[in-house]
JSON list of C-alpha atoms in Angstrom, two decimals:
[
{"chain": "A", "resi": 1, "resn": "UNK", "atom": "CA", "xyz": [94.02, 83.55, -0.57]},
{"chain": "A", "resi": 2, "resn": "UNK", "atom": "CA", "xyz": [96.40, 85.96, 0.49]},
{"chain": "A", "resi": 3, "resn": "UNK", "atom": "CA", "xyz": [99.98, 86.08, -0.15]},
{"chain": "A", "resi": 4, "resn": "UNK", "atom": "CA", "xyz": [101.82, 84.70, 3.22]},
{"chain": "A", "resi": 5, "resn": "UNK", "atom": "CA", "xyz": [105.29, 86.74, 4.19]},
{"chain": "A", "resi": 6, "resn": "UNK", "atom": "CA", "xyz": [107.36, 85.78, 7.08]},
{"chain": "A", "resi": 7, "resn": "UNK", "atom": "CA", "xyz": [106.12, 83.53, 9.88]},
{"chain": "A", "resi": 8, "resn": "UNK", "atom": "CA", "xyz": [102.71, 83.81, 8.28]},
{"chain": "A", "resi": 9, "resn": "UNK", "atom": "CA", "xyz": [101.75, 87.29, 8.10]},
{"chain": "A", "resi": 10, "resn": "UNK", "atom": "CA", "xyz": [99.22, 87.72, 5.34]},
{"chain": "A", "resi": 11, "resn": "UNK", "atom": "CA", "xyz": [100.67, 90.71, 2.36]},
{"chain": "A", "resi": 12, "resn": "UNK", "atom": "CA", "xyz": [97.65, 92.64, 1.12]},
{"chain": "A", "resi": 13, "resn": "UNK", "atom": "CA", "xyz": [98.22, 93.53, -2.45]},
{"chain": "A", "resi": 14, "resn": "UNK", "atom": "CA", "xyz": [96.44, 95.40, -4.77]},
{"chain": "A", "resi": 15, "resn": "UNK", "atom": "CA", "xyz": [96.88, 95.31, -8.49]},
{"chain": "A", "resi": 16, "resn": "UNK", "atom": "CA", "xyz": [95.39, 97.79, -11.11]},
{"chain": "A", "resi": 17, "resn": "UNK", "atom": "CA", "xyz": [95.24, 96.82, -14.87]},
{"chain": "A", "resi": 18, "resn": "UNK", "atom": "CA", "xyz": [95.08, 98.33, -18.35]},
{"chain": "A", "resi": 19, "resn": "UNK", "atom": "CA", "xyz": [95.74, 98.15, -21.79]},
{"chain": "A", "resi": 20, "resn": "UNK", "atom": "CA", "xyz": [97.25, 101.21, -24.29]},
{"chain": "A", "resi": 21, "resn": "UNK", "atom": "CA", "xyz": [100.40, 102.91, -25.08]},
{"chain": "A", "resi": 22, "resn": "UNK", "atom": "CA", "xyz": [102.81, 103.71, -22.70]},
{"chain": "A", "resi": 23, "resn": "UNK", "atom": "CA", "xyz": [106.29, 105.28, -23.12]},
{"chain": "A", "resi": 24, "resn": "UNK", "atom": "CA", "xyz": [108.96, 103.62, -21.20]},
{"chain": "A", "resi": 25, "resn": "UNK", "atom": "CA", "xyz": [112.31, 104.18, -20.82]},
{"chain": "A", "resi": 26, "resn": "UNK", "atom": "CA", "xyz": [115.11, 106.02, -18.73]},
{"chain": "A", "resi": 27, "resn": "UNK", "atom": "CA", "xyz": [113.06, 110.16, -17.98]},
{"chain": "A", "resi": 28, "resn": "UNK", "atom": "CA", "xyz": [114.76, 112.74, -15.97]},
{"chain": "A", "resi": 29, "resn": "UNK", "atom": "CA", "xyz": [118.18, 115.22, -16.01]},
{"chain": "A", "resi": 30, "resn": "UNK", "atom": "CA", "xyz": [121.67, 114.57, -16.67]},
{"chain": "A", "resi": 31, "resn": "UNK", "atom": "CA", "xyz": [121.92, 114.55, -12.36]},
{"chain": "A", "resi": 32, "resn": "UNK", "atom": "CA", "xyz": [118.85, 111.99, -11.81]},
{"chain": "A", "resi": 33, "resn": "UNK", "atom": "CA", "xyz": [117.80, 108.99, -14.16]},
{"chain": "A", "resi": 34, "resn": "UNK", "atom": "CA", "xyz": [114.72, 106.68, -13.46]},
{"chain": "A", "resi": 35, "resn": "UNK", "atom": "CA", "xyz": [113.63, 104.00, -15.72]},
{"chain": "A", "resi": 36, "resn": "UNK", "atom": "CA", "xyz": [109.67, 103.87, -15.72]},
{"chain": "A", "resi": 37, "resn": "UNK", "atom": "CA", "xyz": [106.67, 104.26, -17.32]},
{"chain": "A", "resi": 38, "resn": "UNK", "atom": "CA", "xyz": [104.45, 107.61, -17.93]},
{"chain": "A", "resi": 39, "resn": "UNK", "atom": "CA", "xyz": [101.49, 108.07, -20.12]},
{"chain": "A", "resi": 40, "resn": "UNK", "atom": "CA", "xyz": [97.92, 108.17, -19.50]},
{"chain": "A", "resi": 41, "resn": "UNK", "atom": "CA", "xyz": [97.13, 104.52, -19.86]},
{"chain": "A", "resi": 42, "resn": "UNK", "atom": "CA", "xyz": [99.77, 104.03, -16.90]},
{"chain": "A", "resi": 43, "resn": "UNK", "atom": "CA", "xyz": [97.95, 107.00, -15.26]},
{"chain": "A", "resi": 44, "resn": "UNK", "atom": "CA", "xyz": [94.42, 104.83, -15.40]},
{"chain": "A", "resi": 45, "resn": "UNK", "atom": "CA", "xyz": [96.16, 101.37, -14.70]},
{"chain": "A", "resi": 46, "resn": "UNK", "atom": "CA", "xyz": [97.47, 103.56, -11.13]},
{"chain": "A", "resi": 47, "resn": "UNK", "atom": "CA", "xyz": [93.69, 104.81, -10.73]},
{"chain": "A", "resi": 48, "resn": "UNK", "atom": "CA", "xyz": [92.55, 100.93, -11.44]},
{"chain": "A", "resi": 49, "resn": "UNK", "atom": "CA", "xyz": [94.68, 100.13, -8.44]},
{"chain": "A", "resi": 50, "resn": "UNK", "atom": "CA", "xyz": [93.59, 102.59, -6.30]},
{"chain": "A", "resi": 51, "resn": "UNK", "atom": "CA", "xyz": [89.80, 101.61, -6.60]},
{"chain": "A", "resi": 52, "resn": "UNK", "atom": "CA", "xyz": [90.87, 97.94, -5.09]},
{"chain": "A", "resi": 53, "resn": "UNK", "atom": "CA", "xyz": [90.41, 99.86, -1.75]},
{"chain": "A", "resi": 54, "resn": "UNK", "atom": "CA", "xyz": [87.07, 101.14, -2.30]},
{"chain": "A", "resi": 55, "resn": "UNK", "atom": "CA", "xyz": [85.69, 98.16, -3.22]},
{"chain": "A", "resi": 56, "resn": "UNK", "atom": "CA", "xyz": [87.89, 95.60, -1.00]},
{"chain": "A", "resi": 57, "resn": "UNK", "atom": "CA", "xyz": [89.27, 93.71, -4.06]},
{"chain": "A", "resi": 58, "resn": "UNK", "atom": "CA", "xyz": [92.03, 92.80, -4.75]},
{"chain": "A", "resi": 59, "resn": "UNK", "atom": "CA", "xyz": [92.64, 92.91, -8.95]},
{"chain": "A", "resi": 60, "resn": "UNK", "atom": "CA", "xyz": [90.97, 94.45, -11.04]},
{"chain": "A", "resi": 61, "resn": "UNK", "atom": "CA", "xyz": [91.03, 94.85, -14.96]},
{"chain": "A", "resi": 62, "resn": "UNK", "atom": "CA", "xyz": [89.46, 97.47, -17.49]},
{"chain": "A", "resi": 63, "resn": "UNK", "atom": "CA", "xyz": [87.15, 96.18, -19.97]},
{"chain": "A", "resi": 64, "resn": "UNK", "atom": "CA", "xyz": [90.19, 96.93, -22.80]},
{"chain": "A", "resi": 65, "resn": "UNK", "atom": "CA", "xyz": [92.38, 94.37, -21.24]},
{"chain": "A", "resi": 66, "resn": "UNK", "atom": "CA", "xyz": [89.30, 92.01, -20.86]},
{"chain": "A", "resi": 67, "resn": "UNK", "atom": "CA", "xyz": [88.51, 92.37, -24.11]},
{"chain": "A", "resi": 68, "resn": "UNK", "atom": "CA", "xyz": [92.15, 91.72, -25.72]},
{"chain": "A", "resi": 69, "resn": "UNK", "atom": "CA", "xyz": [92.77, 89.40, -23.44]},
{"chain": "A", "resi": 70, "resn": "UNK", "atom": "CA", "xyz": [89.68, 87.09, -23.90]},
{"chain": "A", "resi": 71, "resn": "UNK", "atom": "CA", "xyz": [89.07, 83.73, -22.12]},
{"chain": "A", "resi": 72, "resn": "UNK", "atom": "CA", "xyz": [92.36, 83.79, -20.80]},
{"chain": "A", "resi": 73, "resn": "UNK", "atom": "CA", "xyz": [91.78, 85.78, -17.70]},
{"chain": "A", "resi": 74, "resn": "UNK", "atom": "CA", "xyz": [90.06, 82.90, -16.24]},
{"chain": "A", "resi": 75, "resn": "UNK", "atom": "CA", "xyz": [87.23, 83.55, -14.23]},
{"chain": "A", "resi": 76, "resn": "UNK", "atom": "CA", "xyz": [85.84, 87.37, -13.30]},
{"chain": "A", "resi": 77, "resn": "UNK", "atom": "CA", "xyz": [83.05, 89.81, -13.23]},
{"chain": "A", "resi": 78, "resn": "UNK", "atom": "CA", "xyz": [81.79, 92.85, -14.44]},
{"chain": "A", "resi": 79, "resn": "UNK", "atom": "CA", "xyz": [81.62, 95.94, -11.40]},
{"chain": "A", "resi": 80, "resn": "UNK", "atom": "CA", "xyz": [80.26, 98.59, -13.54]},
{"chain": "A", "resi": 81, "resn": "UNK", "atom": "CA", "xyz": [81.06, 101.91, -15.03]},
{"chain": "A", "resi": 82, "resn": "UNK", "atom": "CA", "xyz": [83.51, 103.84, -12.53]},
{"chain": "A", "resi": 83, "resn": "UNK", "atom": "CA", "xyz": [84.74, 107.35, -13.76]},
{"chain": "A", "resi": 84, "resn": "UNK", "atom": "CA", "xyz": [88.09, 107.54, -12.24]},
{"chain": "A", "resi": 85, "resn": "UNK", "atom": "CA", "xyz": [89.63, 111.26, -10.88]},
{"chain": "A", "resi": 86, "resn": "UNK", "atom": "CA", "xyz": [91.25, 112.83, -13.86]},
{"chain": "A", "resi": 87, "resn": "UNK", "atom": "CA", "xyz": [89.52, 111.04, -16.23]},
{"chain": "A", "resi": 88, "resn": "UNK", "atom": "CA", "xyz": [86.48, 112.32, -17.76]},
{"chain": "A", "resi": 89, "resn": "UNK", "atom": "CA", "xyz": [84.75, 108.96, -19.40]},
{"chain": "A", "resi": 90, "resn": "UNK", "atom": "CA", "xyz": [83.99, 106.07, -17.35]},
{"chain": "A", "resi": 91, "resn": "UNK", "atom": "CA", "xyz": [85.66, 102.95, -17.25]},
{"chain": "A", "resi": 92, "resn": "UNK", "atom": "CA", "xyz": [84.51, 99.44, -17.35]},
{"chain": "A", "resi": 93, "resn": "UNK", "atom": "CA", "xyz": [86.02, 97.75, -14.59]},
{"chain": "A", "resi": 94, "resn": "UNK", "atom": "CA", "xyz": [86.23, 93.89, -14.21]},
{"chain": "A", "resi": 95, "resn": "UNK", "atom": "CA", "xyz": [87.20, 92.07, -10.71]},
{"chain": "A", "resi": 96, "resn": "UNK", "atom": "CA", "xyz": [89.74, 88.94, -11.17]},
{"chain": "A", "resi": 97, "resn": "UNK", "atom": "CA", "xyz": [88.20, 85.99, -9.61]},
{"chain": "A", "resi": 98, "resn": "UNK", "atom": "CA", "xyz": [90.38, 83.35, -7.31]},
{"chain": "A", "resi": 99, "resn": "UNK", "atom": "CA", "xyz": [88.94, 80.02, -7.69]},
{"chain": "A", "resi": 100, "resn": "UNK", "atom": "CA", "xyz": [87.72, 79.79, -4.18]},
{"chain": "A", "resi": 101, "resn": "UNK", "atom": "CA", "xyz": [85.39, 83.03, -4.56]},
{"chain": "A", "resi": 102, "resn": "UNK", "atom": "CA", "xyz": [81.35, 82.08, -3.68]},
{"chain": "A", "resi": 103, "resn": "UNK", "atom": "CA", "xyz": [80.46, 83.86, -7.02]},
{"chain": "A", "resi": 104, "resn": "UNK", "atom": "CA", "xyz": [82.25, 81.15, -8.61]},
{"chain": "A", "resi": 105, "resn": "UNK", "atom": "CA", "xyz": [81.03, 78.54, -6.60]},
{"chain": "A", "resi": 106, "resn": "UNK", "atom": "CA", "xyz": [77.76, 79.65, -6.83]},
{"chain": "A", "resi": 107, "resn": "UNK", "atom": "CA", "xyz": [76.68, 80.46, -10.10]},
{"chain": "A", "resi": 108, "resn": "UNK", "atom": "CA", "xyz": [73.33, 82.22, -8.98]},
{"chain": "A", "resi": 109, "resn": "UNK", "atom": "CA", "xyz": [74.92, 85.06, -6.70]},
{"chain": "A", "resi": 110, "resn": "UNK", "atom": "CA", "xyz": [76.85, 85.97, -10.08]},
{"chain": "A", "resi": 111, "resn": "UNK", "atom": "CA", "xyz": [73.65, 86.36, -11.73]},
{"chain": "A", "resi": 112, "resn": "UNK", "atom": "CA", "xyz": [72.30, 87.95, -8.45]},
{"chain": "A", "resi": 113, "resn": "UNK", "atom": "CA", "xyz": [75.06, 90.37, -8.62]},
{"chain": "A", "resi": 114, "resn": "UNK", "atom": "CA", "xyz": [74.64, 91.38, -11.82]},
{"chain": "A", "resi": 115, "resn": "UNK", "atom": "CA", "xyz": [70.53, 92.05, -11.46]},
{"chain": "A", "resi": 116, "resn": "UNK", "atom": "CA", "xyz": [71.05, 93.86, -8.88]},
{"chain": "A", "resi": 117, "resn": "UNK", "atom": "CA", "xyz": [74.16, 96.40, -10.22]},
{"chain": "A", "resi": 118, "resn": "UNK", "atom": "CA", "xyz": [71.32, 96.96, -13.27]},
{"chain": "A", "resi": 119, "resn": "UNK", "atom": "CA", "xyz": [69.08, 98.00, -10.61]},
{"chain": "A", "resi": 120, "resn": "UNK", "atom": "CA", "xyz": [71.34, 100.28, -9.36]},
{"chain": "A", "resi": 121, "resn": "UNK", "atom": "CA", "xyz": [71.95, 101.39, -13.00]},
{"chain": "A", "resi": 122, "resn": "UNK", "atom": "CA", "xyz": [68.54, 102.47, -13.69]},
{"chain": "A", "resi": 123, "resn": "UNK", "atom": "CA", "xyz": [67.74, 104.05, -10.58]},
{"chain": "A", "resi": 124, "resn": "UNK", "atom": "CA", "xyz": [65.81, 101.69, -8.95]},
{"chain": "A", "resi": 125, "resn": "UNK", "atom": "CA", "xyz": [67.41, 101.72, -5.54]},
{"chain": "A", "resi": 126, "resn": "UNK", "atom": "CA", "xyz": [64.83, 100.28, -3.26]},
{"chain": "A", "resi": 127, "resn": "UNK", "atom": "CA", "xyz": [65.32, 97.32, -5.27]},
{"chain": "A", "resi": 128, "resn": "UNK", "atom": "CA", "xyz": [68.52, 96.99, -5.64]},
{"chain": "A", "resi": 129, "resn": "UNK", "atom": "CA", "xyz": [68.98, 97.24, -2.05]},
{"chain": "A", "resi": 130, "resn": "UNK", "atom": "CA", "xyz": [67.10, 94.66, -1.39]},
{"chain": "A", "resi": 131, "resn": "UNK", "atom": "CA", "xyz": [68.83, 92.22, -3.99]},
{"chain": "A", "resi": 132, "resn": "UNK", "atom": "CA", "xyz": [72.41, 93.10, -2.64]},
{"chain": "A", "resi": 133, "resn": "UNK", "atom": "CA", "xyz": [71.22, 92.36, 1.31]},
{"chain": "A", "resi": 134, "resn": "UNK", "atom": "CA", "xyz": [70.07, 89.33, -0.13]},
{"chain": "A", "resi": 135, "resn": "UNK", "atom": "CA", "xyz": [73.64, 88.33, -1.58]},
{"chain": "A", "resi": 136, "resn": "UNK", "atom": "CA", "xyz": [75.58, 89.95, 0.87]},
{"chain": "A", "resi": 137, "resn": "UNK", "atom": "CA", "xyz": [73.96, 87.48, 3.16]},
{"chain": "A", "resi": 138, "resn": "UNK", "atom": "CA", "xyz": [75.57, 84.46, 1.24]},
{"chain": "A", "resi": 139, "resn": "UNK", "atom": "CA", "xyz": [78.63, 86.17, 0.45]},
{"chain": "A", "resi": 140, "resn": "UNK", "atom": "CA", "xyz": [79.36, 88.21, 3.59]},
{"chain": "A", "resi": 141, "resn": "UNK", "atom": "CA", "xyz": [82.48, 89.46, 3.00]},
{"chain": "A", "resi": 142, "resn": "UNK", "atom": "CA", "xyz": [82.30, 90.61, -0.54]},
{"chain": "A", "resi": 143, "resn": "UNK", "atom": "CA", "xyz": [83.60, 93.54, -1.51]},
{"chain": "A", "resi": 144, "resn": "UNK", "atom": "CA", "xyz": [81.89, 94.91, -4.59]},
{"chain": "A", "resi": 145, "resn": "UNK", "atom": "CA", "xyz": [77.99, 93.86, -2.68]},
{"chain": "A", "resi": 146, "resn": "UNK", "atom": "CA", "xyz": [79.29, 95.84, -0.27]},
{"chain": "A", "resi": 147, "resn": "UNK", "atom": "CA", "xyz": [80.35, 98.63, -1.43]},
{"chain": "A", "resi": 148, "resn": "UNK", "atom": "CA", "xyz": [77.04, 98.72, -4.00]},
{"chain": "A", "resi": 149, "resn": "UNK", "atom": "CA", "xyz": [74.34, 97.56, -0.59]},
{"chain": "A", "resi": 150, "resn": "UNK", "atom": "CA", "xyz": [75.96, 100.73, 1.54]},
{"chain": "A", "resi": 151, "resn": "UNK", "atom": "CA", "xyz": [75.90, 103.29, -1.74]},
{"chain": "A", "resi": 152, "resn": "UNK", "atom": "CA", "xyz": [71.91, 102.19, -2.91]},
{"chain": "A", "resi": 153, "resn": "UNK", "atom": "CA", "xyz": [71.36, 102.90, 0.69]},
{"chain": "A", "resi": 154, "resn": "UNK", "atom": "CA", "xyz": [72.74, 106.36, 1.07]},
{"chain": "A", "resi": 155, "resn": "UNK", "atom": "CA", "xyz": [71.52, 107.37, -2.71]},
{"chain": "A", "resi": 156, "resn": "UNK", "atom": "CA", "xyz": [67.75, 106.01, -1.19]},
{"chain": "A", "resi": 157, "resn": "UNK", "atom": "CA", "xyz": [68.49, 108.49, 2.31]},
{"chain": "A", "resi": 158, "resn": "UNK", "atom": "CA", "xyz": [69.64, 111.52, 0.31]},
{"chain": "A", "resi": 159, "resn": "UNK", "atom": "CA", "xyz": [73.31, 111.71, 1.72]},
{"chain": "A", "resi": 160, "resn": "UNK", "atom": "CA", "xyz": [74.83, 111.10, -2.03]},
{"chain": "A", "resi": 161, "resn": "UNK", "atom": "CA", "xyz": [72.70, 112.73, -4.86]},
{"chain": "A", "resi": 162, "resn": "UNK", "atom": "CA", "xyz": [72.89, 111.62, -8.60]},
{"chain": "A", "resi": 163, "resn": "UNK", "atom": "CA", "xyz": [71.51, 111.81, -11.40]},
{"chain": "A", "resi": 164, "resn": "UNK", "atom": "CA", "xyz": [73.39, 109.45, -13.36]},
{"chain": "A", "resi": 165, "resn": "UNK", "atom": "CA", "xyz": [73.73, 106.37, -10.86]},
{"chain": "A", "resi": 166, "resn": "UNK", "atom": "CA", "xyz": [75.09, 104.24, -13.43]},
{"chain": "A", "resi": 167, "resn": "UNK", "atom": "CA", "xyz": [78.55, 106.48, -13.85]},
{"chain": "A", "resi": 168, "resn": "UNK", "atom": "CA", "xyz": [80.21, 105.96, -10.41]},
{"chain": "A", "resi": 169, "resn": "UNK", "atom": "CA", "xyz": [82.64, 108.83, -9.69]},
{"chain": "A", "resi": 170, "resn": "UNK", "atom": "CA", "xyz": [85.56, 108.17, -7.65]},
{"chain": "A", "resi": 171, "resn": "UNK", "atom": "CA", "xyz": [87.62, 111.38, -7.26]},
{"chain": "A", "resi": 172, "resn": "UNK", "atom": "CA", "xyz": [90.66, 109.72, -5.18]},
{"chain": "A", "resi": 173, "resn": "UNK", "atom": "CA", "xyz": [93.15, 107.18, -5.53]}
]
């Protein structure tokens, strides 16, 4: 459910998550002082973020702050391997769940989902497309189907060529 602003406006909001080493602290020159973060695991967190829009989520986690953070994420779901623009290994990427979500309620289009990404992963597109139509017909609004049904399909008609389909490349933010 979205966040509601003044005289109920929905706020879209995208959040981008990681876990590593950062330096923070006041960086700049004796005329100009900013208190932030810079490192690369802020760099990858900012990348996280940034592939919300390409899949139509809203947060979404790397597999390192899955893993330390364990059960107490609550409920979410593994996207795939993404390898983000100025980062040269891929990145397990996790989507953050709100309790109303149809994968949640319905525990089969979860385990739909995830058949059909490892179709995608080994290359069998004609398949896969098939499986995500199927889902996207429950769950017509989500995101990650979505953005899988409408890359199987242009993989299958030649307009995106790959020899690795299971390392998604997404070159901007």
């Amino acid at each position: 459910q979205p966040f509601a602003f003044r005289k109920g406006h929905p706020i879209k909001t995208r959040i981008g998550v990681h876990t590593g080493v950062a330096n923070v602290g006041n960086f700049g020159s004796d005329n100009r002082v900013d208190y932030t973060a810079i490192g690369e695991n802020i760099n990858l967190a900012s990348r996280i973020e940034g592939l919300n829009k390409h899949l139509k989520t809203n947060i979404l986690i790397s597999a390192e702050t899955r893993k330390q953070a364990g059960e107490a994420l609550g409920h979410n779901r593994f996207l795939g391997h993404f390898r983000l623009s100025g980062f040269e290994k891929t990145v397990g990427i996790f989507e953050l769940l709100q309790p109303d979500h149809p994968f949640i309620k319905d525990s089969a289009l979860q385990q739909n989902f995830d058949a059909a990404r490892e179709k995608h992963d080994q290359g069998d597109m004609t398949s896969a497309v098939q499986m995500f139509s199927a889902i996207q017909e429950k769950a017509l609004h989500d995101g990650p189907t979505l953005f899988y049904l409408k890359r199987c399909q242009s993989i299958l008609y030649g307009a995106i060529p790959t020899s690795t389909p299971d390392q998604i490349v997404i070159n901007e933010k």
